[in-house]
């Protein structure tokens, strides 16, 4: 039977990617003063820089801002002004200070799950930013543990389970990203509840994991979490 349930944070409990999309739009407006955006494949080139920098900067708004500055210098052949570099820094600060807006039905869903299972919040990204969002979300007291990790991979989930002294088969993870929230948990023998968000960073979409796995249930929104856990409980018991 499932004993521990993990929740992703960004775009599972609260809105996040929409702020990054707005930031990218502002970045393109700045770069568009220097180059023809249609000819530059800006999205693909920025994503390549962000991926290359992940091992150095990690995830989150600060990493995005540094990658944008690097990209701005590269795209404009170092012609970008100091004033526009300052505007890019401002874009990053704005993302770091965005309000925490829970997704519909999330509070009721988390409270319902917490009444039946131990729950843990597992999120990745900039430590200060994630801590601020957790503090402002109004849900922190419901979780037995809050883990902010540098990467969501099999090793990270194994560490969390070791701290609870649980086998992977007793753990279910809830999240919007197949790559980060579901695939590594299923890979170690756990269970997953996938809640797609209407926006997904291209890096998170880069996975060949089959969503139709019998160890995964997909739901449309938070209201389906309780029924999905009951379904996974039955499968785990069988």
Coordinates of C-alpha atoms in Angstrom, one line a residue:
X1 CA 0.0 0.0 0.0
X2 CA 1.0 3.6 -0.6
X3 CA 2.3 5.3 2.6
X4 CA 4.0 8.5 1.4
X5 CA 2.7 10.9 -1.2
X6 CA 5.0 13.5 -2.8
X7 CA 3.8 16.8 -4.4
X8 CA 5.7 18.8 -6.9
X9 CA 5.3 22.6 -6.4
X10 CA 5.7 24.7 -9.5
X11 CA 2.7 24.3 -11.9
X12 CA 1.3 21.5 -9.7
X13 CA 0.4 23.5 -6.6
X14 CA 0.8 27.0 -8.0
X15 CA 1.3 28.8 -11.2
X16 CA 4.9 29.2 -12.3
X17 CA 5.7 28.7 -16.0
X18 CA 3.4 31.5 -17.1
X19 CA 5.8 34.0 -15.4
X20 CA 8.7 32.5 -17.2
X21 CA 6.9 32.8 -20.5
X22 CA 6.1 36.5 -19.9
X23 CA 9.8 37.0 -19.1
X24 CA 10.8 35.4 -22.4
X25 CA 8.4 37.7 -24.2
X26 CA 10.0 40.7 -22.6
X27 CA 13.5 39.4 -23.4
X28 CA 12.5 39.0 -27.0
X29 CA 11.2 42.6 -27.1
X30 CA 14.6 43.8 -26.0
X31 CA 16.6 41.6 -28.4
X32 CA 14.3 42.6 -31.2
X33 CA 15.8 46.1 -31.1
X34 CA 19.0 44.6 -32.3
X35 CA 18.2 41.6 -34.6
X36 CA 15.5 40.2 -36.7
X37 CA 13.8 37.6 -34.4
X38 CA 12.3 35.6 -37.2
X39 CA 15.7 34.9 -38.6
X40 CA 17.5 34.1 -35.4
X41 CA 15.7 31.0 -34.0
X42 CA 15.8 32.8 -30.7
X43 CA 13.7 30.2 -28.8
X44 CA 15.9 27.3 -29.8
X45 CA 19.2 29.2 -29.2
X46 CA 18.2 30.4 -25.8
X47 CA 17.0 26.9 -24.8
X48 CA 20.4 25.5 -25.9
X49 CA 22.2 28.0 -23.7
X50 CA 20.0 27.3 -20.7
X51 CA 20.6 23.6 -21.1
X52 CA 24.3 24.1 -21.4
X53 CA 24.3 26.1 -18.2
X54 CA 22.1 23.8 -16.1
X55 CA 25.2 22.1 -14.5
X56 CA 26.7 25.4 -13.6
X57 CA 23.7 27.6 -12.6
X58 CA 21.0 24.9 -11.9
X59 CA 17.3 25.7 -12.3
X60 CA 15.2 28.8 -11.6
X61 CA 14.8 32.5 -12.3
X62 CA 18.4 33.4 -11.4
X63 CA 19.7 30.7 -13.8
X64 CA 17.3 32.0 -16.5
X65 CA 18.5 35.6 -16.0
X66 CA 22.2 34.7 -16.3
X67 CA 21.5 32.6 -19.5
X68 CA 19.5 35.5 -20.9
X69 CA 22.4 37.9 -20.4
X70 CA 24.8 35.4 -22.0
X71 CA 22.3 35.0 -24.9
X72 CA 21.8 38.7 -25.3
X73 CA 25.6 39.3 -25.7
X74 CA 25.8 36.4 -28.1
X75 CA 22.8 37.3 -30.2
X76 CA 23.7 40.9 -30.6
X77 CA 27.5 40.3 -31.1
X78 CA 28.1 42.2 -27.9
X79 CA 26.3 45.3 -29.2
X80 CA 23.6 45.2 -26.4
X81 CA 23.7 48.3 -24.2
X82 CA 24.3 48.3 -20.5
X83 CA 20.8 49.8 -20.1
X84 CA 19.3 46.8 -21.8
X85 CA 21.4 44.4 -19.8
X86 CA 19.9 46.1 -16.7
X87 CA 16.4 45.6 -18.1
X88 CA 17.1 41.8 -18.4
X89 CA 18.2 41.8 -14.7
X90 CA 14.9 43.5 -13.9
X91 CA 13.1 40.7 -15.8
X92 CA 14.7 38.2 -13.5
X93 CA 13.9 40.2 -10.4
X94 CA 10.2 40.4 -11.4
X95 CA 10.0 36.6 -11.8
X96 CA 11.6 36.1 -8.4
X97 CA 9.0 38.4 -6.8
X98 CA 5.8 37.1 -8.5
X99 CA 2.8 36.3 -6.3
X100 CA 2.1 32.7 -5.3
X101 CA -1.3 31.8 -6.8
X102 CA -2.6 28.3 -6.0
X103 CA -4.1 26.3 -8.8
X104 CA -7.9 25.6 -8.5
X105 CA -8.8 23.0 -5.9
X106 CA -5.3 22.5 -4.7
X107 CA -5.8 23.4 -1.1
X108 CA -8.7 21.0 -0.7
X109 CA -6.8 18.3 -2.5
X110 CA -3.7 18.6 -0.4
X111 CA -5.7 18.7 2.8
X112 CA -7.6 15.5 1.8
X113 CA -4.4 13.6 0.9
X114 CA -2.7 14.8 4.2
X115 CA -5.6 13.3 6.1
X116 CA -4.8 9.8 4.8
X117 CA -1.1 9.8 4.0
X118 CA 2.2 11.3 5.0
X119 CA 3.0 13.9 2.4
X120 CA 6.2 15.5 1.3
X121 CA 6.8 18.5 -1.0
X122 CA 9.6 17.9 -3.4
X123 CA 10.7 20.8 -5.6
X124 CA 13.7 22.0 -7.5
X125 CA 15.0 25.4 -8.4
X126 CA 16.7 28.3 -6.6
X127 CA 16.7 27.8 -2.9
X128 CA 15.7 31.3 -1.8
X129 CA 13.0 31.6 -4.5
X130 CA 11.5 28.2 -3.6
X131 CA 11.6 28.8 0.1
X132 CA 9.8 32.1 -0.4
X133 CA 7.0 30.4 -2.4
X134 CA 6.7 27.6 0.1
X135 CA 6.4 30.2 2.9
X136 CA 3.7 32.2 1.0
X137 CA 1.6 29.3 -0.3
X138 CA -0.2 28.6 3.0
X139 CA 0.2 24.9 2.7
X140 CA 3.6 24.3 4.3
X141 CA 2.2 23.1 7.7
X142 CA 0.5 20.2 6.0
X143 CA 3.7 18.6 4.8
X144 CA 5.8 16.2 6.9
X145 CA 8.9 17.3 5.0
X146 CA 9.9 19.9 2.4
X147 CA 12.7 19.0 0.1
X148 CA 14.3 21.5 -2.3
X149 CA 16.7 19.6 -4.5
X150 CA 19.1 20.6 -7.3
X151 CA 17.8 17.9 -9.6
X152 CA 14.8 15.5 -9.6
X153 CA 16.3 12.2 -10.6
X154 CA 16.2 8.7 -9.3
X155 CA 19.0 9.4 -6.8
X156 CA 17.1 12.3 -5.3
X157 CA 14.0 10.3 -4.8
X158 CA 15.9 7.4 -3.3
X159 CA 17.4 9.8 -0.8
X160 CA 14.0 11.1 0.2
X161 CA 12.6 7.6 0.6
X162 CA 15.7 6.5 2.6
X163 CA 15.0 9.3 5.1
X164 CA 11.4 7.9 5.6
X165 CA 12.8 4.3 5.6
X166 CA 10.3 3.4 2.8
X167 CA 10.6 1.1 -0.2
X168 CA 9.7 2.8 -3.6
X169 CA 6.6 0.8 -3.9
X170 CA 5.1 2.6 -1.0
X171 CA 5.6 6.1 -2.6
X172 CA 3.5 8.0 -5.1
X173 CA 4.5 11.3 -6.7
X174 CA 2.2 14.0 -8.0
X175 CA 3.3 16.5 -10.6
X176 CA 3.0 18.1 -14.0
X177 CA 6.3 17.0 -15.5
X178 CA 6.7 13.5 -16.8
X179 CA 10.5 14.0 -17.0
X180 CA 11.1 15.2 -13.4
X181 CA 8.1 14.2 -11.4
X182 CA 6.9 10.9 -12.8
X183 CA 9.6 9.0 -14.9
X184 CA 12.3 8.8 -12.2
X185 CA 9.8 7.7 -9.5
X186 CA 8.4 5.0 -11.8
X187 CA 12.0 4.1 -12.6
X188 CA 12.8 3.1 -9.0
X189 CA 9.5 1.3 -8.6
X190 CA 7.2 4.0 -7.3
X191 CA 3.9 5.4 -8.6
X192 CA 2.9 8.6 -10.3
X193 CA -0.1 10.9 -10.7
X194 CA 0.4 13.2 -13.7
X195 CA -1.4 16.5 -13.8
X196 CA -0.6 18.3 -17.0
X197 CA -0.3 22.1 -16.9
X198 CA -1.2 24.1 -20.0
X199 CA 2.4 25.4 -20.3
X200 CA 5.6 23.3 -20.1
X201 CA 9.2 24.4 -20.4
X202 CA 10.7 22.7 -23.5
X203 CA 13.4 21.1 -21.3
X204 CA 10.8 19.3 -19.2
X205 CA 9.0 18.2 -22.3
X206 CA 12.1 16.4 -23.6
X207 CA 11.3 12.8 -22.5
X208 CA 10.5 9.5 -24.1
X209 CA 8.7 8.3 -20.9
X210 CA 5.4 6.5 -21.8
X211 CA 2.5 8.2 -20.0
X212 CA 0.4 5.1 -20.4
X213 CA 2.4 3.2 -17.8
X214 CA 0.2 1.1 -15.5
X215 CA 2.1 2.7 -12.6
X216 CA 0.8 6.2 -13.6
X217 CA -2.7 7.8 -13.5
X218 CA -3.3 11.0 -15.4
X219 CA -5.9 13.5 -14.0
X220 CA -7.1 16.7 -15.4
X221 CA -6.8 18.8 -12.2
X222 CA -6.4 18.6 -8.5
X223 CA -10.0 17.4 -8.0
X224 CA -8.9 14.0 -9.4
X225 CA -6.0 13.3 -7.0
X226 CA -8.0 11.5 -4.3
X227 CA -9.6 9.0 -6.7
X228 CA -6.3 8.5 -8.5
X229 CA -4.6 7.6 -5.2
X230 CA -7.3 5.1 -4.4
X231 CA -6.7 3.6 -7.9
X232 CA -3.0 3.3 -7.3
X233 CA -3.5 1.9 -3.8
X234 CA -5.5 -0.9 -5.3
X235 CA -2.8 -1.6 -7.9
X236 CA -0.1 -1.5 -5.3
X237 CA -2.1 -3.9 -3.1
X238 CA -2.5 -6.3 -6.0

